[in-house]
Short mmCIF file of C-alpha atoms in Angstrom, two decimals:
data_model
loop_
_atom_site.label_atom_id
_atom_site.label_comp_id
_atom_site.label_asym_id
_atom_site.label_seq_id
_atom_site.Cartn_x
_atom_site.Cartn_y
_atom_site.Cartn_z
CA MET J 1 -15.98 7.65 16.13
CA ASP J 2 -15.53 7.42 19.90
CA PHE J 3 -12.30 6.21 21.50
CA VAL J 4 -12.11 2.63 22.77
CA GLU J 5 -9.95 1.79 25.76
CA VAL J 6 -7.53 -1.11 25.39
CA SER J 7 -5.14 -2.60 27.92
CA ALA J 8 -2.26 -5.05 27.50
CA LYS J 9 1.14 -5.90 28.96
CA THR J 10 2.90 -3.17 26.97
CA VAL J 11 1.87 -0.15 24.91
CA ASP J 12 2.91 -1.93 21.70
CA ASP J 13 0.78 -4.94 22.61
CA ALA J 14 -2.14 -2.64 23.34
CA ILE J 15 -1.77 -0.96 19.95
CA THR J 16 -1.72 -4.35 18.22
CA LYS J 17 -4.81 -5.36 20.17
CA ALA J 18 -6.55 -2.13 19.10
CA CYS J 19 -5.63 -2.79 15.45
CA ILE J 20 -7.28 -6.21 15.65
CA GLU J 21 -10.35 -4.89 17.45
CA LEU J 22 -10.89 -1.96 15.05
CA LYS J 23 -9.71 -3.91 12.00
CA VAL J 24 -7.26 -1.27 10.80
CA SER J 25 -3.49 -0.91 10.64
CA SER J 26 -1.68 1.18 13.24
CA ASP J 27 -1.03 4.10 10.87
CA ASN J 28 -4.80 4.54 10.60
CA LEU J 29 -5.27 4.80 14.36
CA GLU J 30 -5.43 7.88 16.54
CA ILE J 31 -3.82 6.82 19.82
CA GLN J 32 -3.72 8.32 23.30
CA VAL J 33 -1.51 6.61 25.90
CA VAL J 34 -3.35 6.61 29.24
CA SER J 35 -0.75 4.58 31.12
CA GLU J 36 2.52 3.00 30.00
CA GLY J 37 2.19 0.35 32.70
CA SER J 38 4.95 -1.14 34.82
CA SER J 39 6.50 -4.55 35.31
CA GLY J 40 6.52 -4.25 39.11
CA PHE J 41 9.12 -5.92 41.31
CA LEU J 42 9.77 -9.59 40.61
CA GLY J 43 6.41 -9.75 38.93
CA PHE J 44 4.51 -8.29 41.88
CA GLY J 45 2.55 -5.08 41.52
CA ALA J 46 2.69 -5.13 37.72
CA LYS J 47 0.30 -2.75 35.99
CA PRO J 48 -0.93 -3.10 32.40
CA ALA J 49 -0.44 -0.45 29.75
CA VAL J 50 -3.64 1.36 28.82
CA ILE J 51 -4.37 3.28 25.63
CA LYS J 52 -7.35 4.91 23.98
CA ALA J 53 -7.69 4.42 20.23
CA ARG J 54 -10.02 5.20 17.37
CA LYS J 55 -9.93 5.24 13.59
CA LYS J 56 -8.46 8.39 12.08
CA GLU J 57 -10.75 10.80 10.33
CA ASP J 58 -10.45 11.28 6.56
CA PRO J 59 -7.52 13.51 5.53
CA ILE J 60 -7.95 17.03 4.25
CA LEU J 61 -7.02 15.96 0.73
CA ASP J 62 -8.46 12.57 -0.24
CA LEU J 63 -8.58 10.37 -3.33
CA GLU J 64 -11.52 12.14 -4.95
CA ASP J 65 -9.92 15.56 -4.47
CA ILE J 66 -6.76 14.73 -6.36
CA LYS J 67 -8.58 12.74 -9.03
CA SER J 68 -10.86 15.64 -9.86
CA VAL J 69 -7.94 18.10 -10.03
CA PHE J 70 -6.05 16.01 -12.57
CA GLU J 71 -8.95 14.36 -14.44
CA GLU J 72 -8.12 16.21 -17.66
CA LYS J 73 -4.51 15.02 -17.61
CA LYS J 74 -5.67 11.49 -16.88
CA GLU J 75 -8.06 11.40 -19.86
CA GLU J 76 -5.40 12.81 -22.17
CA ASN J 77 -2.85 10.12 -21.38
CA LYS J 78 -4.73 6.95 -20.48
CA LYS J 79 -4.93 5.82 -24.14
CA ASN J 80 -1.14 5.58 -24.29
CA ILE J 81 -0.58 3.13 -21.44
CA LYS J 82 -1.85 -0.11 -20.07
CA HIS J 83 -3.11 0.32 -16.57
CA GLU J 84 -0.58 -1.39 -14.26
CA GLU J 85 -3.13 -2.37 -11.63
CA ILE J 86 -5.21 -4.44 -14.08
CA ASN J 87 -2.83 -7.35 -13.58
CA LEU J 88 -1.93 -6.75 -9.92
CA ASP J 89 -5.09 -8.33 -8.55
CA LYS J 90 -4.73 -11.31 -10.84
CA ARG J 91 -1.30 -11.98 -9.28
CA GLU J 92 -2.50 -11.88 -5.66
CA VAL J 93 -2.38 -15.66 -5.24
CA LYS J 94 -0.90 -17.91 -7.91
CA SER J 95 -3.42 -20.42 -9.23
CA SER J 96 -2.62 -24.08 -9.52
CA GLU J 97 -2.36 -23.69 -13.29
CA GLU J 98 0.28 -20.99 -12.91
CA LYS J 99 2.27 -23.20 -10.57
CA LYS J 100 2.21 -25.98 -13.16
CA LEU J 101 3.67 -23.62 -15.74
CA GLU J 102 6.54 -22.93 -13.36
CA SER J 103 7.39 -26.62 -13.02
CA PRO J 104 10.72 -27.87 -14.43
CA GLY J 105 10.56 -28.78 -18.09
CA VAL J 106 7.68 -26.45 -18.91
CA GLN J 107 8.60 -23.42 -20.98
CA THR J 108 7.02 -20.08 -20.16
CA THR J 109 6.91 -16.89 -22.18
CA GLN J 110 8.98 -14.05 -20.77
CA ARG J 111 8.67 -10.38 -21.64
CA ILE J 112 11.68 -9.08 -23.56
CA LYS J 113 13.47 -6.38 -21.62
CA ILE J 114 14.51 -3.33 -23.64
CA PRO J 115 17.11 -1.26 -21.74
CA LYS J 116 16.45 2.46 -21.51
CA THR J 117 19.02 4.83 -22.95
CA GLU J 118 20.39 7.78 -21.00
CA GLU J 119 18.27 10.02 -23.20
CA ASP J 120 15.14 8.01 -22.35
CA ILE J 121 15.85 8.37 -18.64
CA VAL J 122 16.46 12.10 -18.92
CA VAL J 123 13.16 12.53 -20.79
CA MET J 124 11.27 10.47 -18.19
CA LYS J 125 12.69 12.44 -15.30
CA ALA J 126 12.01 15.76 -17.01
CA SER J 127 8.39 14.80 -17.72
CA ALA J 128 7.84 13.67 -14.13
CA GLN J 129 9.54 16.79 -12.71
CA LYS J 130 7.48 19.17 -14.84
CA PHE J 131 4.21 17.45 -13.93
CA LEU J 132 4.95 17.18 -10.21
CA ASP J 133 6.17 20.78 -10.01
CA SER J 134 2.83 21.93 -11.45
CA VAL J 135 0.94 19.72 -9.00
CA PHE J 136 2.75 21.01 -5.93
CA HIS J 137 2.54 24.59 -7.18
CA SER J 138 -1.25 24.27 -7.44
CA MET J 139 -1.31 22.76 -3.95
CA ASP J 140 0.92 25.59 -2.64
CA MET J 141 3.41 23.04 -1.27
CA ASP J 142 7.20 23.27 -1.15
CA VAL J 143 8.39 19.73 -1.91
CA ASP J 144 11.90 18.45 -2.65
CA ILE J 145 11.94 15.76 -5.34
CA GLU J 146 14.66 13.13 -5.80
CA MET J 147 14.60 10.65 -8.69
CA SER J 148 16.54 7.55 -9.64
CA TYR J 149 15.99 4.94 -12.33
CA ASP J 150 16.23 1.23 -11.45
CA ASP J 151 17.18 -0.48 -14.71
CA MET J 152 16.87 -3.99 -13.28
CA HIS J 153 13.21 -3.52 -12.32
CA GLU J 154 12.47 -0.93 -15.03
CA CYS J 155 11.19 1.46 -12.39
CA LEU J 156 11.47 5.21 -11.90
CA ASN J 157 11.75 5.81 -8.14
CA ILE J 158 10.63 9.23 -6.93
CA ASP J 159 11.01 10.34 -3.32
CA PHE J 160 9.44 13.43 -1.75
CA SER J 161 10.57 15.38 1.30
CA GLY J 162 9.31 18.51 2.99
CA ASP J 163 6.70 19.69 5.47
CA ASN J 164 3.23 18.16 5.83
CA MET J 165 4.01 15.03 3.81
CA GLY J 166 1.02 13.39 5.48
CA ILE J 167 -1.18 15.36 3.06
CA LEU J 168 0.52 13.65 0.11
CA ILE J 169 0.13 10.22 1.68
CA GLY J 170 -3.57 10.53 2.48
CA LYS J 171 -5.84 7.89 3.94
CA ARG J 172 -4.21 4.45 3.59
CA GLY J 173 -1.85 6.00 1.03
CA GLN J 174 -4.68 6.71 -1.44
CA THR J 175 -3.49 10.22 -2.34
CA LEU J 176 0.08 8.97 -2.90
CA ASP J 177 -1.24 6.07 -5.02
CA SER J 178 -3.37 8.41 -7.14
CA LEU J 179 -0.46 10.78 -7.71
CA GLN J 180 1.72 7.78 -8.57
CA TYR J 181 -0.81 6.58 -11.14
CA LEU J 182 -1.09 10.00 -12.78
CA THR J 183 2.68 10.46 -12.84
CA GLY J 184 2.96 7.06 -14.51
CA LEU J 185 0.60 8.22 -17.26
CA VAL J 186 2.70 11.31 -17.89
CA VAL J 187 6.05 9.47 -17.85
CA ASN J 188 4.88 6.72 -20.20
CA LYS J 189 3.23 9.02 -22.71
CA ASP J 190 6.26 9.06 -25.02
CA GLN J 191 7.81 5.72 -24.05
CA GLU J 192 7.74 2.65 -26.34
CA THR J 193 7.82 0.19 -23.42
CA TYR J 194 6.07 0.58 -20.08
CA VAL J 195 8.03 1.96 -17.13
CA ARG J 196 6.77 1.52 -13.59
CA VAL J 197 6.73 4.64 -11.44
CA LYS J 198 7.03 4.39 -7.68
CA LEU J 199 6.36 7.41 -5.45
CA ASP J 200 7.35 7.44 -1.79
CA THR J 201 7.84 9.86 1.08
CA GLU J 202 9.22 9.44 4.59
CA ASN J 203 9.75 5.73 3.85
CA TYR J 204 5.96 5.26 3.86
CA ARG J 205 5.92 2.26 1.51
CA LYS J 206 8.24 0.22 3.71
CA ARG J 207 6.48 1.24 6.91
CA ARG J 208 3.08 0.41 5.43
CA LYS J 209 4.32 -3.01 4.25
CA GLU J 210 5.68 -3.86 7.71
CA THR J 211 2.44 -2.68 9.35
CA LEU J 212 0.32 -4.84 7.05
CA GLU J 213 2.53 -7.89 7.53
CA ASN J 214 2.31 -7.49 11.30
CA LEU J 215 -1.46 -7.04 11.11
CA ALA J 216 -1.80 -10.15 8.92
CA ARG J 217 0.15 -12.32 11.38
CA ASN J 218 -1.80 -11.03 14.37
CA ILE J 219 -5.17 -11.56 12.69
CA GLY J 220 -4.02 -15.00 11.54
CA TYR J 221 -3.23 -15.90 15.15
CA LYS J 222 -6.64 -14.61 16.24
CA VAL J 223 -8.42 -16.66 13.54
CA ARG J 224 -6.55 -19.78 14.59
CA LYS J 225 -7.60 -19.29 18.22
CA THR J 226 -11.23 -18.26 17.66
CA LYS J 227 -11.78 -20.36 14.52
CA LYS J 228 -13.74 -17.41 13.11
CA ALA J 229 -12.93 -15.73 9.80
CA VAL J 230 -12.01 -12.03 9.82
CA SER J 231 -12.61 -9.56 6.97
CA LEU J 232 -10.05 -6.77 6.71
CA GLU J 233 -10.65 -3.20 5.57
CA PRO J 234 -10.77 -2.54 1.80
CA MET J 235 -7.29 -2.34 0.28
CA ASN J 236 -5.78 -1.78 -3.14
CA PRO J 237 -4.39 -4.79 -5.10
CA TYR J 238 -0.79 -4.16 -3.98
CA GLU J 239 -1.69 -4.12 -0.28
CA ARG J 240 -3.89 -7.20 -0.62
CA ARG J 241 -0.90 -9.02 -2.11
CA ILE J 242 1.13 -8.12 0.98
CA ILE J 243 -1.50 -9.75 3.21
CA HIS J 244 -1.66 -12.85 1.02
CA SER J 245 2.14 -13.18 0.93
CA ALA J 246 2.49 -12.71 4.71
CA LEU J 247 0.23 -15.71 5.38
CA GLN J 248 1.02 -17.80 2.30
CA GLY J 249 3.06 -20.33 4.25
CA ASN J 250 0.76 -20.44 7.29
CA LYS J 251 -0.51 -23.99 7.82
CA TRP J 252 -3.49 -22.89 9.94
CA VAL J 253 -5.16 -20.14 7.96
CA GLU J 254 -5.85 -19.18 4.35
CA THR J 255 -6.60 -15.88 2.62
CA TYR J 256 -8.84 -14.86 -0.25
CA SER J 257 -10.31 -11.64 -1.63
CA GLU J 258 -13.97 -10.68 -1.74
CA GLY J 259 -16.00 -7.74 -3.09
CA LYS J 260 -15.57 -5.33 -5.95
CA GLU J 261 -13.26 -2.34 -6.26
CA PRO J 262 -12.86 -0.01 -4.46
CA TYR J 263 -14.32 -2.11 -1.63
CA ARG J 264 -12.47 -5.35 -2.37
CA HIS J 265 -10.94 -6.76 0.80
CA VAL J 266 -9.03 -9.75 2.14
CA VAL J 267 -10.66 -12.44 4.28
CA ILE J 268 -8.51 -14.49 6.63
CA ALA J 269 -10.13 -17.83 7.49
CA LEU J 270 -9.25 -21.13 9.12
CA LYS J 271 -8.08 -23.76 6.65
CA LYS J 272 -10.61 -26.52 6.05
#
């Protein structure tokens, strides 16, 4: 894809403008700063910032690559766990019936929490470590792995550090998500209750969330001004929920999802 030239008051504004124009988040843009611009003197002689931007090419290791490498492990374990993402999409936007159930005086069924013992946690970490070590060995990567268990959220947090972590993240985090899913299968193989596994590196999850929230607000503003709906790029259920949540309280625009996986995407439209 060819570069497009975008100008704005500041470089940051130009990047945001490019995100809206190309319909991608900033971490999926290849950016070249042509001019940082200047504010001039007392407003006179001001020059805009100019950048060139285009969508990034697919990473060296993509979703299909990692899926094919670990397909055997996936088939072996998938019978022992309920797929976490089955319910994620259903929770994107609470329906009116769900809201009624949350009203005062209405009882709702809550899942019973069974605390993990120290032995359970040790077994989980050992299983994850063994699997991930074999993965990174096959990829010829030297990766440091840190783990901690969050008992409150029943989640095993795993953080990676090392060189070339962008390979593990992949396009829109797809490689990291696939590795997270497979690690979850391995960890939950011998567990009586489901444990969520969260993989992260270089604080990618937080940065991606902030990028999507910023994109949602900017597109929402654009939709309000132009009165034209905008369809975003395909996203996984978790990222679509971020978009929905970012604009949930907006009185001008609404959000909904369209399409089928893996091409399901969020549409931001003016409220009727």
